[in-house]
XYZ file of N, CA and C in Angstrom:
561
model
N 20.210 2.576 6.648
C 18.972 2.064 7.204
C 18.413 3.087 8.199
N 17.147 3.188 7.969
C 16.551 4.145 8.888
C 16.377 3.688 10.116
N 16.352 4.735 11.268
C 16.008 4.217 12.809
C 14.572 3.352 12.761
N 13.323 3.279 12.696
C 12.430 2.529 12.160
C 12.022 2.466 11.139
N 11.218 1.442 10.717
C 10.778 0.830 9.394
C 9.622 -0.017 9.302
N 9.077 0.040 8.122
C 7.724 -1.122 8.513
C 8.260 -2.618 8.260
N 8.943 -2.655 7.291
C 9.250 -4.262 6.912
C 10.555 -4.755 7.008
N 10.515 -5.642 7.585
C 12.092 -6.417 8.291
C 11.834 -8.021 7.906
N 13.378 -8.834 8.133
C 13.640 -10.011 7.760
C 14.865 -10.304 8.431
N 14.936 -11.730 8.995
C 15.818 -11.915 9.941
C 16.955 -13.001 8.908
N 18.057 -12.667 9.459
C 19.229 -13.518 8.845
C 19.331 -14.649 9.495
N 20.088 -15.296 9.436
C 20.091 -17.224 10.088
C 20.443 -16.926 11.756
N 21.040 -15.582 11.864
C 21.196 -15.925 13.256
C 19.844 -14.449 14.066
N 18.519 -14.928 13.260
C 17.531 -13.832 13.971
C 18.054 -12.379 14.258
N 18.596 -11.957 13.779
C 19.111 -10.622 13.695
C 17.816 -10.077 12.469
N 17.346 -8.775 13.365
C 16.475 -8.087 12.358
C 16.698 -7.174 11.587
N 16.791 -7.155 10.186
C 17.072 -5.782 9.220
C 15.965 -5.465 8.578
N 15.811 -4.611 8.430
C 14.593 -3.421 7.002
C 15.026 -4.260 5.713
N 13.697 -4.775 5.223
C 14.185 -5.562 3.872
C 13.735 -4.435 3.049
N 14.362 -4.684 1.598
C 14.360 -4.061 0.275
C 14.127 -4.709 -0.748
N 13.175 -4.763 -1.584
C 12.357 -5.309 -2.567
C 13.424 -4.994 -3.552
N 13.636 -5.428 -5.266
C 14.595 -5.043 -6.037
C 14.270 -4.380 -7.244
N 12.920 -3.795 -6.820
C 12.242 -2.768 -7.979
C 11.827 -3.525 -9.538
N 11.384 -5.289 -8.725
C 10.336 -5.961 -9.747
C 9.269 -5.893 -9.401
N 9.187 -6.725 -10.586
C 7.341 -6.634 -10.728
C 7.193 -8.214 -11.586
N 5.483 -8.960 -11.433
C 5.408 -10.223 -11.907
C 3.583 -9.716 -12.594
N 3.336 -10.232 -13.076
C 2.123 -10.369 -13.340
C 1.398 -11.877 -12.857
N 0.100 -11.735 -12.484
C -0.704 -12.839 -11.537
C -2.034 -13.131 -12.588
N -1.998 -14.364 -12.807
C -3.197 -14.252 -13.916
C -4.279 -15.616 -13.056
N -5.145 -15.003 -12.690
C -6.366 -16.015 -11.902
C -7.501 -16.124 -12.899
N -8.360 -17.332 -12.540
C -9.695 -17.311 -13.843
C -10.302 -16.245 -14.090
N -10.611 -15.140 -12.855
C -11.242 -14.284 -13.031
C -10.885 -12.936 -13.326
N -9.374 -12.766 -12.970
C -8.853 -11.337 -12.873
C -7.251 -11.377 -12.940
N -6.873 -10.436 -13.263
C -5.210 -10.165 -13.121
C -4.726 -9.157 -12.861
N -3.877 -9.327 -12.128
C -3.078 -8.144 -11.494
C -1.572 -7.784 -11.601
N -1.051 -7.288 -11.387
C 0.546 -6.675 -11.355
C 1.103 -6.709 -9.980
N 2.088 -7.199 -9.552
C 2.302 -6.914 -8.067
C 3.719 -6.239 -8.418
N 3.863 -6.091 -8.029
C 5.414 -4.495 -8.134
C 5.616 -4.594 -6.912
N 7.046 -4.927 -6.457
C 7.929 -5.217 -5.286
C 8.762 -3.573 -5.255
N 8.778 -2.576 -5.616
C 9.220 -1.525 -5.271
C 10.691 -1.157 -4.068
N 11.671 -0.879 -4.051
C 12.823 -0.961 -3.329
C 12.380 0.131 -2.279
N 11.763 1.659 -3.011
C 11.662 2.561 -2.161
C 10.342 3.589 -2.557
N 9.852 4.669 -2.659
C 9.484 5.568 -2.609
C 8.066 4.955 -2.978
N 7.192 4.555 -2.289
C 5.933 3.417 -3.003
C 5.018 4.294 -2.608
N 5.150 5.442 -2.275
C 3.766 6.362 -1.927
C 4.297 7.100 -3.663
N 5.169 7.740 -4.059
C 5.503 8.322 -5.231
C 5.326 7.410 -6.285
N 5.436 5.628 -6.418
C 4.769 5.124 -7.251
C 3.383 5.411 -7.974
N 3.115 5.216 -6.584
C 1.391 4.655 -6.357
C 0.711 6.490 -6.558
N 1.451 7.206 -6.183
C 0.642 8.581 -7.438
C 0.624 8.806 -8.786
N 2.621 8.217 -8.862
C 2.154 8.123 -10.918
C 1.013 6.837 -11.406
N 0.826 5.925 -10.748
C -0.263 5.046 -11.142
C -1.277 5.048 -11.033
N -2.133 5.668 -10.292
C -3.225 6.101 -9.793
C -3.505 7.016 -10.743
N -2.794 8.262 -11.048
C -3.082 9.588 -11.513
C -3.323 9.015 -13.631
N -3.129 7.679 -13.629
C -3.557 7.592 -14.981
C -4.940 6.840 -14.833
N -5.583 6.438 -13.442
C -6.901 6.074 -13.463
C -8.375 6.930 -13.880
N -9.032 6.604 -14.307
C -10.408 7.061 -14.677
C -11.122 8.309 -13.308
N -11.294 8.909 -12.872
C -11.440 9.744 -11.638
C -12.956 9.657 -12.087
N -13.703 9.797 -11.034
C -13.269 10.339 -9.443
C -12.598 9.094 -8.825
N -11.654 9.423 -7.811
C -11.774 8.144 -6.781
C -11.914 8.018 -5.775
N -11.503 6.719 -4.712
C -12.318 6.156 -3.783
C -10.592 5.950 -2.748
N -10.348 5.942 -1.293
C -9.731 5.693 -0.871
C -10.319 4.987 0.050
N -9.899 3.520 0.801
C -9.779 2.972 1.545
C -8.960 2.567 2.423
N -8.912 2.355 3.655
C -7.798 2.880 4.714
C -8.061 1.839 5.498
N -7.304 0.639 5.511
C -7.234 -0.600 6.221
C -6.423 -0.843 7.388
N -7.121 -0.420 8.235
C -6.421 -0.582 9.548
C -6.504 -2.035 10.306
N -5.112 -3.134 10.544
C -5.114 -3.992 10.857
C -4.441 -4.144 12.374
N -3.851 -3.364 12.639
C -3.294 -3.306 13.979
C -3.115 -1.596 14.474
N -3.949 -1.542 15.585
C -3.927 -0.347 16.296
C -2.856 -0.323 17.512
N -2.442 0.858 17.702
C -1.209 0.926 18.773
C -2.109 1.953 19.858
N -3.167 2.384 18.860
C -3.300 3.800 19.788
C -5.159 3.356 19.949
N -5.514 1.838 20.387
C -6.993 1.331 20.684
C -8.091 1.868 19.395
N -7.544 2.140 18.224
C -8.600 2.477 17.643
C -9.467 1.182 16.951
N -10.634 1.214 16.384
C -11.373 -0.343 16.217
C -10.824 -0.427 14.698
N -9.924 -2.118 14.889
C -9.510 -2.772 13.198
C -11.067 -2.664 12.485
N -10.538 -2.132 10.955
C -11.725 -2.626 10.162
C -10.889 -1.601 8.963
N -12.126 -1.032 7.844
C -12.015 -0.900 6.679
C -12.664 0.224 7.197
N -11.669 1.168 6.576
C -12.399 3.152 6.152
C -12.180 3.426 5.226
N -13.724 3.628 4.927
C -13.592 4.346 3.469
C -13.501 5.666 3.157
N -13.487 6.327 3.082
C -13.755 7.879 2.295
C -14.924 8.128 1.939
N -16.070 9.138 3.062
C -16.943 9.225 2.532
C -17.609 10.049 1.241
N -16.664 10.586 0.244
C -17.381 11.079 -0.693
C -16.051 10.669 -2.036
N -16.327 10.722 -2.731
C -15.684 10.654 -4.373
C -14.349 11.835 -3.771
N -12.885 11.792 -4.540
C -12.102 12.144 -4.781
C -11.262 12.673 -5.921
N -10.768 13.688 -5.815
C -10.095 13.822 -7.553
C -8.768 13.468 -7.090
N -7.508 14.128 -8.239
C -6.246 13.631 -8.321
C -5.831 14.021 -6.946
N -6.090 15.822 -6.891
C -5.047 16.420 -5.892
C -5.537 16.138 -4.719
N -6.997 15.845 -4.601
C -7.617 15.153 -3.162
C -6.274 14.027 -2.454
N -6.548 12.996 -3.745
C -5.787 12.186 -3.723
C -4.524 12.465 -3.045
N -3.955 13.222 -4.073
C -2.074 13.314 -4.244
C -1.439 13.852 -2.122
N -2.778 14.743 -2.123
C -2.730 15.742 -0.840
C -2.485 14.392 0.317
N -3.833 13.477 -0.109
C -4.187 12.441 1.428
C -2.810 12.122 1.401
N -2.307 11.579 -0.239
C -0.965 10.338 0.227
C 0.351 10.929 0.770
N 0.100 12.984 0.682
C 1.891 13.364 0.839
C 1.559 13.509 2.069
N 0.510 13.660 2.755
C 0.122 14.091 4.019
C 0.454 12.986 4.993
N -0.247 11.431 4.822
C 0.620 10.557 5.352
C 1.546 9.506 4.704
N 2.661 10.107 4.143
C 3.593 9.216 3.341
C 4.732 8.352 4.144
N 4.727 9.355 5.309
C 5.805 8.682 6.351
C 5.267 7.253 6.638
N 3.854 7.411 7.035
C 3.495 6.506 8.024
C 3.195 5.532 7.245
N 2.431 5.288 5.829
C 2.223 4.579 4.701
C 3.927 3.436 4.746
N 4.594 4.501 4.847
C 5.858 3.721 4.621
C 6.711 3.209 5.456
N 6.678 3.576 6.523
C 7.460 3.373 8.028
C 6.426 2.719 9.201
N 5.323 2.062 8.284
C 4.856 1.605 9.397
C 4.049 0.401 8.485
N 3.789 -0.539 9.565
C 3.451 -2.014 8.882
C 1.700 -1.936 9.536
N 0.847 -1.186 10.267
C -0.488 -1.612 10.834
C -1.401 -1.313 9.758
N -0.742 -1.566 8.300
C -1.935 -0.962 7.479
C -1.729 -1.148 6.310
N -3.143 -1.136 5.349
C -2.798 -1.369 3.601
C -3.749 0.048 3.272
N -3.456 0.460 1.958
C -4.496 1.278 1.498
C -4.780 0.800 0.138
N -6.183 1.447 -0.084
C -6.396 0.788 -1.347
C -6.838 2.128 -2.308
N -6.264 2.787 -3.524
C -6.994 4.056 -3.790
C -7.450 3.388 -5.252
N -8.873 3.254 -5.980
C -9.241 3.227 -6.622
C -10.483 4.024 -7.771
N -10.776 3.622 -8.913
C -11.250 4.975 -9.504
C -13.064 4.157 -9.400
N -13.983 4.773 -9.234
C -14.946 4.979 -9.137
C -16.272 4.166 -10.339
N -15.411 4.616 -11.063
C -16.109 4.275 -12.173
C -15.643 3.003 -13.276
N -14.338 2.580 -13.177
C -13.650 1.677 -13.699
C -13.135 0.607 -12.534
N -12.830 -0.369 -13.030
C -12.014 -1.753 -12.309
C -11.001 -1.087 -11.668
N -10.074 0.222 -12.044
C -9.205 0.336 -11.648
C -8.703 0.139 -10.169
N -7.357 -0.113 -9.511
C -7.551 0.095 -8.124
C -5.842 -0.505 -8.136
N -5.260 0.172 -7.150
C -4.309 -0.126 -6.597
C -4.237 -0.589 -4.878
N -3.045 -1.466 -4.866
C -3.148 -1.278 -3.500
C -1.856 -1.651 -3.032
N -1.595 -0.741 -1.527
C -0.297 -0.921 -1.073
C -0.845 -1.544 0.250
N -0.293 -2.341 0.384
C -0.096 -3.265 1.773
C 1.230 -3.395 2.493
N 0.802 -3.794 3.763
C 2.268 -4.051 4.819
C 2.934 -4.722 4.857
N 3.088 -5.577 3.497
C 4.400 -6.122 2.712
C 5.688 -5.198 1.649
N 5.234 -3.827 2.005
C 5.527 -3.173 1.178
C 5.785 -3.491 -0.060
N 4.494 -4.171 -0.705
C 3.697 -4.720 -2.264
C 2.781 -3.670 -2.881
N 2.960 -3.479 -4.107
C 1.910 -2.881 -4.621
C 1.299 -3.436 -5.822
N -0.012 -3.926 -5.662
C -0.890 -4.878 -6.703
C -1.708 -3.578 -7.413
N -1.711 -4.126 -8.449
C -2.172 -3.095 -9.530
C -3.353 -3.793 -10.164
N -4.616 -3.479 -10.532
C -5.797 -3.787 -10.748
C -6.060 -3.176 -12.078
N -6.248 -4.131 -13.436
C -7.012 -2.879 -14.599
C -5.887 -2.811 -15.196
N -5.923 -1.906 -16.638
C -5.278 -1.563 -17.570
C -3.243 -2.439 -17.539
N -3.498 -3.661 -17.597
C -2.496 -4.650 -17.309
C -1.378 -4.070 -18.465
N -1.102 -4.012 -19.943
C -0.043 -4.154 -20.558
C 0.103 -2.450 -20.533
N -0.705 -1.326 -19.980
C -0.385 -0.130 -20.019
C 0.656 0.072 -18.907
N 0.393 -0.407 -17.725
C 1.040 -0.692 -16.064
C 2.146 -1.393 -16.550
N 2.095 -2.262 -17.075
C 3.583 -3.032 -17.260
C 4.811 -1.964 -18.011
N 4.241 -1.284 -19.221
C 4.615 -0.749 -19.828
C 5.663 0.611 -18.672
N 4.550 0.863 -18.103
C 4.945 2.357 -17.318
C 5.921 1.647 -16.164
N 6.004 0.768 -15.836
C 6.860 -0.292 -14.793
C 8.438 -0.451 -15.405
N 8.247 -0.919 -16.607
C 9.458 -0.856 -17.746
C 9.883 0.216 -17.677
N 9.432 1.406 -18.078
C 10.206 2.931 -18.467
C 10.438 3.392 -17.013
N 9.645 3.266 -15.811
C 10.648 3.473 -15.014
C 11.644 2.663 -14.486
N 12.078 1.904 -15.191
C 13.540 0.987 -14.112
C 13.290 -0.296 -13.894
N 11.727 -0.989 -13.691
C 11.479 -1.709 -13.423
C 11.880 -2.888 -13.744
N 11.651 -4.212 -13.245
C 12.239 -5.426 -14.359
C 11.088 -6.561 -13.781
N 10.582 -7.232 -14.997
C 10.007 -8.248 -14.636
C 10.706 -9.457 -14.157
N 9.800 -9.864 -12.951
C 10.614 -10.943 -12.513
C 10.107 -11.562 -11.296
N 10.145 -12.779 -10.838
C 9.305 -13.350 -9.383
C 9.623 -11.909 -8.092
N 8.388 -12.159 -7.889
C 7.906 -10.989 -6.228
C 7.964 -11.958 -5.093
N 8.743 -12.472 -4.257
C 8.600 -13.338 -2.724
C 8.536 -12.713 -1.560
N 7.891 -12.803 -0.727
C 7.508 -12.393 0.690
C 8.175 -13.132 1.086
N 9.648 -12.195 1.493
C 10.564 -13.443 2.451
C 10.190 -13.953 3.662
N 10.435 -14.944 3.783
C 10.153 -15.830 5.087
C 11.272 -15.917 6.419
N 11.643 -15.827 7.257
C 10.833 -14.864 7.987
C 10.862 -13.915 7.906
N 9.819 -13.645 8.299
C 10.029 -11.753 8.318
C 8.832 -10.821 9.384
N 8.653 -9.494 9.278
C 8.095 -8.653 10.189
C 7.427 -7.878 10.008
N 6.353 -7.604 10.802
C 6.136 -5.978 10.472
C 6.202 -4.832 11.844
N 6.598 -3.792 11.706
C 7.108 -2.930 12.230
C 5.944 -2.001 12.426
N 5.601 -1.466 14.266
C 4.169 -1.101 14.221
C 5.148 0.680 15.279
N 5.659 0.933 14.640
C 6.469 1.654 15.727
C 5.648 3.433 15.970
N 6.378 3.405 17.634
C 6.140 4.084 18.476
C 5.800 5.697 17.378
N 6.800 6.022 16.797
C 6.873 7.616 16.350
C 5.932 7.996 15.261
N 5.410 6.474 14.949
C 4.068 6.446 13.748
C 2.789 6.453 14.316
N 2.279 6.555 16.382
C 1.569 6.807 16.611
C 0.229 8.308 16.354
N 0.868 9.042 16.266
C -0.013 10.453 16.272
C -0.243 10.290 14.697
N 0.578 9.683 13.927
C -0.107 9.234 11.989
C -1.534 8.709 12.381
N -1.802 7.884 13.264
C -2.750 6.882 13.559
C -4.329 7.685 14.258
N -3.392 8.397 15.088
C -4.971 9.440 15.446
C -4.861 10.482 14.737
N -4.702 10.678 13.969
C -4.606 11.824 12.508
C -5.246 11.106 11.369
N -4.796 10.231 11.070
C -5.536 9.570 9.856
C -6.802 9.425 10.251
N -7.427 8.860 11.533
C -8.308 8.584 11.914
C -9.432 9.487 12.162
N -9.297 10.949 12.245
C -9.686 12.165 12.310
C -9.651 13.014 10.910
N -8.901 12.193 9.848
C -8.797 13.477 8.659
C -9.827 13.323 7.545
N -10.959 11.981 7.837
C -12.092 12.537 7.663
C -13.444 11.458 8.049
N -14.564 11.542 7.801
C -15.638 11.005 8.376
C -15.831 9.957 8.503
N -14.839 9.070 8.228
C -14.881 7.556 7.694
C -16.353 7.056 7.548
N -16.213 5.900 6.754
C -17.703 5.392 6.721
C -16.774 3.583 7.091
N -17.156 3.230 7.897
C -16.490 1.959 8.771
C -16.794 0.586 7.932
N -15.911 -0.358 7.566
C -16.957 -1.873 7.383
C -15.909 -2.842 8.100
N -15.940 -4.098 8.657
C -15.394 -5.026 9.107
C -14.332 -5.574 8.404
N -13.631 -5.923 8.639
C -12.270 -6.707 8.151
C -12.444 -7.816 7.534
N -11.988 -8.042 6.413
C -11.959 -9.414 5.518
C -11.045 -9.956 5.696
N -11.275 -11.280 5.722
C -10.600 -12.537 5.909
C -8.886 -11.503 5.492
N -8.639 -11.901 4.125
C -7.804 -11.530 3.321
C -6.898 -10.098 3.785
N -7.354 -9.095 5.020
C -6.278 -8.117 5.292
C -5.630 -8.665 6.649
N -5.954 -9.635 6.781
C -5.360 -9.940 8.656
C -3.949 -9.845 7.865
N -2.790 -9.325 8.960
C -1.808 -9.333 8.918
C -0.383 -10.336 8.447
């Protein structure tokens, strides 16, 4: 277990540990749309590039900041111009630590021109948007197993100290274009 972490869960006697997802995945079928949620054990920034990198380009990154440590204003940043792969691949190796070791945030990278869109949130979840039995498929060949995704109860998120300077870095690495927070990212 690492010295910090974004996501924790307490045992019967409130003792806090770093939880670990078991590298499933479920499919979510609503009237209007369906998605993939993939519970991932570890490396969910290296997922979320092989999945992305089979989307339609250009794309779009969004940068959901729900809890600031370092006073910056909660809301939604977008990326102000279109993106290709390595745009992409660059933003996510650049902050992969903090994506992953830290709970004040979801991102969402999607393609421009298609439904496509992924997104990682501070459940360390990744919902998959678009091309459903291709995603399942690529979920299977790597390791994956279908099977119920639960957000254990109780549990945490982890806003820690050494993931501060990620926070005024991200916030500076480019022009953001700002919108308000939806219901649906509060913490």
């Amino acid at each position: 277990m690492s010295k910090y972490y974004k996501f924790g869960v307490f045992d019967n006697e409130m003792i806090e540990t770093e939880y670990y997802y078991q590298n499933n995945w479920t499919l979510e079928q609503y009237p209007n749309f369906e998605r993939i949620v993939v519970a991932p054990k570890n490396n969910q920034i290296m997922l979320i590039k092989d999945i992305v990198k089979d989307f339609e380009p250009p794309y779009y990154i969004l940068y959901v900041l729900i809890v600031s440590r370092c006073e910056n204003e909660l809301g939604r940043y977008q990326c102000p111009y279109p993106l290709n792969n390595a745009e992409v691949n660059d933003f996510l190796d650049k902050f992969k630590d903090y994506f992953e070791k830290d709970g004040r945030h979801h991102i969402w990278i999607g393609s421009i021109k298609t439904k496509q869109l992924a997104v990682y949130d501070n459940h360390n979840l990744i919902y998959i948007y678009g091309d459903v039995s291709k995603n399942q498929k690529k979920l299977n060949d790597l390791g994956f197993i279908e099977g119920a995704v639960k957000i254990p109860a109780p549990h945490s998120h982890r806003y820690n100290v050494e993931n501060d300077n990620y926070e005024i870095e991200i916030m500076n690495y480019w022009e953001w274009v700002k919108f308000p927070l939806c219901e649906q990212d509060t913490p």
